[in-house]
mmCIF file of C-alpha atoms in Angstrom:
data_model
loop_
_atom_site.group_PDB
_atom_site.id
_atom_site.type_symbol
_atom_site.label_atom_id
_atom_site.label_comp_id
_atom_site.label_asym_id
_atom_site.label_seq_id
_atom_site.Cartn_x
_atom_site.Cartn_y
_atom_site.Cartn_z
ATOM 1 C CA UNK E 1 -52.914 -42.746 -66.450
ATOM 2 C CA UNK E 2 -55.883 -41.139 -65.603
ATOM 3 C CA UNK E 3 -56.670 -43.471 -62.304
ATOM 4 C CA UNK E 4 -53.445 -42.236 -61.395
ATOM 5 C CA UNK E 5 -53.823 -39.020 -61.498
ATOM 6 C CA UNK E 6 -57.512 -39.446 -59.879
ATOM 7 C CA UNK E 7 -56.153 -41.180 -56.761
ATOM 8 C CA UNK E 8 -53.448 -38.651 -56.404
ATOM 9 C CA UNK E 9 -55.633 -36.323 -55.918
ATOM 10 C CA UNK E 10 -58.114 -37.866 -54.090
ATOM 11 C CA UNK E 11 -55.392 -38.899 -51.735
ATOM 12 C CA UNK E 12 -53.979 -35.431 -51.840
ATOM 13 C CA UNK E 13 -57.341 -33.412 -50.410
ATOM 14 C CA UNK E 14 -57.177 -35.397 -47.052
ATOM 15 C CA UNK E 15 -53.256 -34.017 -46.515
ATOM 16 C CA UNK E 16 -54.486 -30.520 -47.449
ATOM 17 C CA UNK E 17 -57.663 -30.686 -45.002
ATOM 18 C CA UNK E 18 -55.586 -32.280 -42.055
ATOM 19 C CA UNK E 19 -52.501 -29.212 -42.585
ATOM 20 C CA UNK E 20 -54.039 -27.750 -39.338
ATOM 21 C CA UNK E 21 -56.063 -24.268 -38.728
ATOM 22 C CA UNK E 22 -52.966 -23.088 -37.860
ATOM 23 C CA UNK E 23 -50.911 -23.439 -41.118
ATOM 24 C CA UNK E 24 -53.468 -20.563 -42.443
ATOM 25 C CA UNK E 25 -52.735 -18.610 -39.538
ATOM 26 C CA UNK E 26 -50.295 -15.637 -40.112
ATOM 27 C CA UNK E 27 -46.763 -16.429 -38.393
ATOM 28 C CA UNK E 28 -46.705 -14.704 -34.954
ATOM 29 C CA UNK E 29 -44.220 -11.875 -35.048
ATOM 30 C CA UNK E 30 -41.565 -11.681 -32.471
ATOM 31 C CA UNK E 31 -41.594 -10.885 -28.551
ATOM 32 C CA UNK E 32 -41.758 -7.690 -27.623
ATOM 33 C CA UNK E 33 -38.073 -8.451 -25.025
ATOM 34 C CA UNK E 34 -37.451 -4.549 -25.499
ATOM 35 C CA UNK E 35 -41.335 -3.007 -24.365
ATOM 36 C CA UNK E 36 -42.415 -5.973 -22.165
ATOM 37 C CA UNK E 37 -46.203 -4.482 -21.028
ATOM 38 C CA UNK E 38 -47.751 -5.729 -17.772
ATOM 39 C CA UNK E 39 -50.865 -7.473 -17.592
ATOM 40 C CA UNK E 40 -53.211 -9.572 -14.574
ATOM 41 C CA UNK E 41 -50.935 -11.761 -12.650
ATOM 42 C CA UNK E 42 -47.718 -9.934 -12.990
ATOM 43 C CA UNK E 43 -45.615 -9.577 -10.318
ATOM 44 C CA UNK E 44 -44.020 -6.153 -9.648
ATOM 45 C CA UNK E 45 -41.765 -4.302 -7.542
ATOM 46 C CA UNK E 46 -42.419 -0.802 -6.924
ATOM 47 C CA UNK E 47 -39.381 1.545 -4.933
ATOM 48 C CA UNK E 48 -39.850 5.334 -4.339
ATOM 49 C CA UNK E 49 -36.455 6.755 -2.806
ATOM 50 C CA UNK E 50 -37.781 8.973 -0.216
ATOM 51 C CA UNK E 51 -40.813 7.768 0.184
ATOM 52 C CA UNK E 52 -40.963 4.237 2.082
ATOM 53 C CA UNK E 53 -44.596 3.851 2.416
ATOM 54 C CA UNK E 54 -44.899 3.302 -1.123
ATOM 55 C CA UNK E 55 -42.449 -0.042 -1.654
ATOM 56 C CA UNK E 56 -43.197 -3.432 -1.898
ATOM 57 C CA UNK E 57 -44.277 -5.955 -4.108
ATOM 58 C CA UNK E 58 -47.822 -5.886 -6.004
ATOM 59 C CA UNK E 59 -49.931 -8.310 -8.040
ATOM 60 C CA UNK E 60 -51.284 -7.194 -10.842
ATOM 61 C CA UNK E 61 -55.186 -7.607 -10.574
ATOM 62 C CA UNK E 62 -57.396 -9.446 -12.896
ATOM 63 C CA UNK E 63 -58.816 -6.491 -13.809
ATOM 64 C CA UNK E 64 -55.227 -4.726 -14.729
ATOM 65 C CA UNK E 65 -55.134 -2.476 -11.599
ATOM 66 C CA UNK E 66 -52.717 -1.906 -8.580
ATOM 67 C CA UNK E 67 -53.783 -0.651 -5.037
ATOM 68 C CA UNK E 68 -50.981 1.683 -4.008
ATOM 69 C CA UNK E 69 -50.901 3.218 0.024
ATOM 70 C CA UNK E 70 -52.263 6.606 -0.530
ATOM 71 C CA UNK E 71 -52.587 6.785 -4.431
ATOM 72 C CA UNK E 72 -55.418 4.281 -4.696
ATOM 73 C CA UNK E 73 -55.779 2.558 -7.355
ATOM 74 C CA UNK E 74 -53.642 2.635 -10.797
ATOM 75 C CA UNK E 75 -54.331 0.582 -14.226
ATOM 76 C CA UNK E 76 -51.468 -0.506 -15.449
ATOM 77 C CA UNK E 77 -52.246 -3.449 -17.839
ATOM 78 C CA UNK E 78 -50.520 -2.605 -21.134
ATOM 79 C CA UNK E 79 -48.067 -0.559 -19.698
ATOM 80 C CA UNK E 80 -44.198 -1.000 -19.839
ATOM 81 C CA UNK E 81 -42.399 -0.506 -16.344
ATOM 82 C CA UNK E 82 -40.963 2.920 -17.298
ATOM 83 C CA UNK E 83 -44.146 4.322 -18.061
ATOM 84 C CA UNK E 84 -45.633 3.473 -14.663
ATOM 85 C CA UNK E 85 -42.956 4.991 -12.818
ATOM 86 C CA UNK E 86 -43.289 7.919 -14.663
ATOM 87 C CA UNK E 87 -47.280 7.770 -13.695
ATOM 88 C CA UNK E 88 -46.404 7.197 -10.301
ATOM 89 C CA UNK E 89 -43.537 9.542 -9.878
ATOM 90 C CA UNK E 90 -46.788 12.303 -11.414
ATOM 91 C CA UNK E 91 -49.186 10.908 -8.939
ATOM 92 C CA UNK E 92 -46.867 11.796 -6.066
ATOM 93 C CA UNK E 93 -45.723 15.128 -7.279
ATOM 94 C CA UNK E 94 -49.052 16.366 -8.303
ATOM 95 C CA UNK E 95 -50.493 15.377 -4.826
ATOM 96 C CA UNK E 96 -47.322 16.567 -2.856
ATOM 97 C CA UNK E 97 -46.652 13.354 -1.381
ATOM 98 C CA UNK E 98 -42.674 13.201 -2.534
ATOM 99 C CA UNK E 99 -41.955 16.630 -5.034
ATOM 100 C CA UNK E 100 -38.568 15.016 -5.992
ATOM 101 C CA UNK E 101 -40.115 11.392 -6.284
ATOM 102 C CA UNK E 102 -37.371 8.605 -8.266
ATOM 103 C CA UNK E 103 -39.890 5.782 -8.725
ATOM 104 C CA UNK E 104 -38.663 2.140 -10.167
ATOM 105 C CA UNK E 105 -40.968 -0.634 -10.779
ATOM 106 C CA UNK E 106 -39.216 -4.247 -11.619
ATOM 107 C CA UNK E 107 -41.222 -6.616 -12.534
ATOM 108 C CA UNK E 108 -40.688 -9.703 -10.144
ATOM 109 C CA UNK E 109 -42.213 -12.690 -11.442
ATOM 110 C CA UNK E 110 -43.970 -12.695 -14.678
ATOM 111 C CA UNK E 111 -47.643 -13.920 -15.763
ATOM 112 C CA UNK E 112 -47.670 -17.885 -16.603
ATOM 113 C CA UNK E 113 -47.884 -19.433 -20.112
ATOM 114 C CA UNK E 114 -49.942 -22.211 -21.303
ATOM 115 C CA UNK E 115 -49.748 -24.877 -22.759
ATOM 116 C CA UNK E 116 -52.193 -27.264 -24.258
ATOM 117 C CA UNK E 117 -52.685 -30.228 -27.269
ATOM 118 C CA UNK E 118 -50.511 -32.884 -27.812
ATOM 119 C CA UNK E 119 -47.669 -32.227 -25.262
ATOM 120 C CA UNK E 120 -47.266 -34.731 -22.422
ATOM 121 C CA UNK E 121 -48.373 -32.898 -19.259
ATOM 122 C CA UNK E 122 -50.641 -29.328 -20.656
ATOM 123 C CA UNK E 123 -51.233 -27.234 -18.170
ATOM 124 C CA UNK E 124 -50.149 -23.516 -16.790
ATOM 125 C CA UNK E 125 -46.099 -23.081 -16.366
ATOM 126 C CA UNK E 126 -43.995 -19.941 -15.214
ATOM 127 C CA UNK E 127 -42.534 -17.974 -17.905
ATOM 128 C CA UNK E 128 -38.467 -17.202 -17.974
ATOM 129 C CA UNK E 129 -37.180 -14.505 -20.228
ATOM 130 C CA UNK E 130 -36.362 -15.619 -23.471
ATOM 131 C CA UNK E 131 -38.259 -19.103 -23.872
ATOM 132 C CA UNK E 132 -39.144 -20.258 -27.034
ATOM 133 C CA UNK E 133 -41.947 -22.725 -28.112
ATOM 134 C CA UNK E 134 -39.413 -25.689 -27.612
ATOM 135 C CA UNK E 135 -38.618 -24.749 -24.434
ATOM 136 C CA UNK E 136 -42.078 -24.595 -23.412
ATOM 137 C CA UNK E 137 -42.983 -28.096 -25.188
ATOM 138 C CA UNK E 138 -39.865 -29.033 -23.228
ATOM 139 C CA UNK E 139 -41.412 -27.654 -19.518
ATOM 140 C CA UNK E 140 -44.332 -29.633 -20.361
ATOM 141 C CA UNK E 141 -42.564 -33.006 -20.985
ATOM 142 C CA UNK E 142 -42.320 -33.372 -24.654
ATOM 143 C CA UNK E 143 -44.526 -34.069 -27.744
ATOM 144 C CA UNK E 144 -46.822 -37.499 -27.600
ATOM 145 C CA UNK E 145 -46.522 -39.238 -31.161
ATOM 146 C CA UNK E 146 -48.993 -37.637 -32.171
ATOM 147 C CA UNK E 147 -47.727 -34.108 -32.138
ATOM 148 C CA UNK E 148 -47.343 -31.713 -35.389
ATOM 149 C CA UNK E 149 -43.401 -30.769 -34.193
ATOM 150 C CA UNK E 150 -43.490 -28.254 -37.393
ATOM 151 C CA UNK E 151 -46.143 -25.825 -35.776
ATOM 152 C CA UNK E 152 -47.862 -24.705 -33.418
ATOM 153 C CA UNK E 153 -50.733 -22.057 -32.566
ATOM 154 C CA UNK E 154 -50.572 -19.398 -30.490
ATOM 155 C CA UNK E 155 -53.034 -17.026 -28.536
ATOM 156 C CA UNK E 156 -52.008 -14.062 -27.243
ATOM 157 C CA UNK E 157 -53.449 -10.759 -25.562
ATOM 158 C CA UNK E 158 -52.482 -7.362 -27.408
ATOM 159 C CA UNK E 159 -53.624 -4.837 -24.917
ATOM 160 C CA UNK E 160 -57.324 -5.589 -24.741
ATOM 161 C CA UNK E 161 -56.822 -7.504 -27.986
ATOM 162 C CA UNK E 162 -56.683 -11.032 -28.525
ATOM 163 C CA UNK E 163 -55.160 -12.563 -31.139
ATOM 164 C CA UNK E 164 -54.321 -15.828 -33.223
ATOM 165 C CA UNK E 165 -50.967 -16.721 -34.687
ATOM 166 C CA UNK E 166 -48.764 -19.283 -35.924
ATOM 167 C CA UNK E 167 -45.874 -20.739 -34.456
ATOM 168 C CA UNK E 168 -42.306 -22.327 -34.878
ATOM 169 C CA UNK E 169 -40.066 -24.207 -32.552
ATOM 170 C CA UNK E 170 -37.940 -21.121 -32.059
ATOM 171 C CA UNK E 171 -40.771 -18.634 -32.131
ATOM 172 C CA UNK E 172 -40.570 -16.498 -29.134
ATOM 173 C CA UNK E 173 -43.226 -16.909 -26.661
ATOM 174 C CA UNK E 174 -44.855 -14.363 -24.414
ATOM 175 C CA UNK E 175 -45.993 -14.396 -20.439
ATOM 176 C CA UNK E 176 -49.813 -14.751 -20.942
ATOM 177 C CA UNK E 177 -49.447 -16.886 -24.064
ATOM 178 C CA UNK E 178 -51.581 -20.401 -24.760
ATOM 179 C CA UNK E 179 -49.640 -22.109 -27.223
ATOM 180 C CA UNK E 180 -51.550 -25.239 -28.569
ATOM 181 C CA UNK E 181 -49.606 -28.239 -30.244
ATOM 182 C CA UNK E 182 -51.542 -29.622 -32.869
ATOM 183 C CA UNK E 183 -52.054 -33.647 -33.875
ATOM 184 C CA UNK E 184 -50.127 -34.266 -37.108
ATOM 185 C CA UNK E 185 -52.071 -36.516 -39.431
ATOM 186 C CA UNK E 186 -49.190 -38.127 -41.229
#
């Protein structure tokens, strides 16, 4: 009896050491698909009615800036769309460019995801609104056999803030994220 219960546990640690660094990770919280906030390599579309010199599309920098035609330069990395136009709209009425200014900003093609661990072709893919971490695994061609298909691990930037999180198959995913698929030991 007690061999038994001695090789049940020894047999036991190695399952509780391989449950992954994610499985003590706290479970990401949803997507924020109401207050999306722009960050580097967003793609957005800026329109001021009135005032043509102003639209176009813009890149969002590395550095979380825009260059705007007589405004200079705005940071807009953390920002949802509404609150830019409302900066912009302020920008032009405060230096008398357009008094009445109606500003909208779109955003046009978001930041990329990425994927890495045990998913057959890791690597950088463009997000779509409303993906989830199967969707992704999907994009990138499937688990190997060796794939933990119960979690994964997520990074993602909060602001100037990153952060580590855990993941299901129908966990949201962000633009920006890394989402790593972890080996599964048994």
């Amino acid at each position: 009896m007690n061999r038994r219960m001695l090789l049940s546990g020894v047999l036991a640690l190695p399952v509780a050491a391989c449950a992954g660094a994610y499985s003590d990770l706290p479970i990401a919280t949803a997507g924020p698909t109401d207050r999306y906030t722009l960050g580097p390599g967003d793609s957005i579309k800026i329109a001021v009615y009135g005032f043509d010199a102003m639209a176009g599309s813009y890149t969002v920098s590395d550095a979380g800036t825009i260059s705007l035609p007589m405004v200079s330069t705005l940071s807009v990395a953390g920002k949802s769309a509404p609150e830019l136009e409302a900066e912009i709209a302020a920008v032009l009425r405060t230096r008398d460019l357009a008094p009445n200014a109606n500003v909208s900003v779109q955003v046009e093609k978001y930041r990329p995801f990425y994927i890495l661990g045990e998913v057959q072709r890791p690597g950088q893919y463009p997000y779509v609104p409303g993906m989830t971490v199967l969707t992704a695994v999907s994009i990138a061609g499937g688990y190997t056999f060796r794939a933990n298909k119960r979690v994964a691990g997520v990074e993602r930037m909060s602001g100037t803030t990153r952060s580590k999180a855990r993941l299901e198959a129908d966990s949201s995913i962000q633009p920006g994220d890394t989402i790593v698929i972890p080996e599964a030991w048994f």
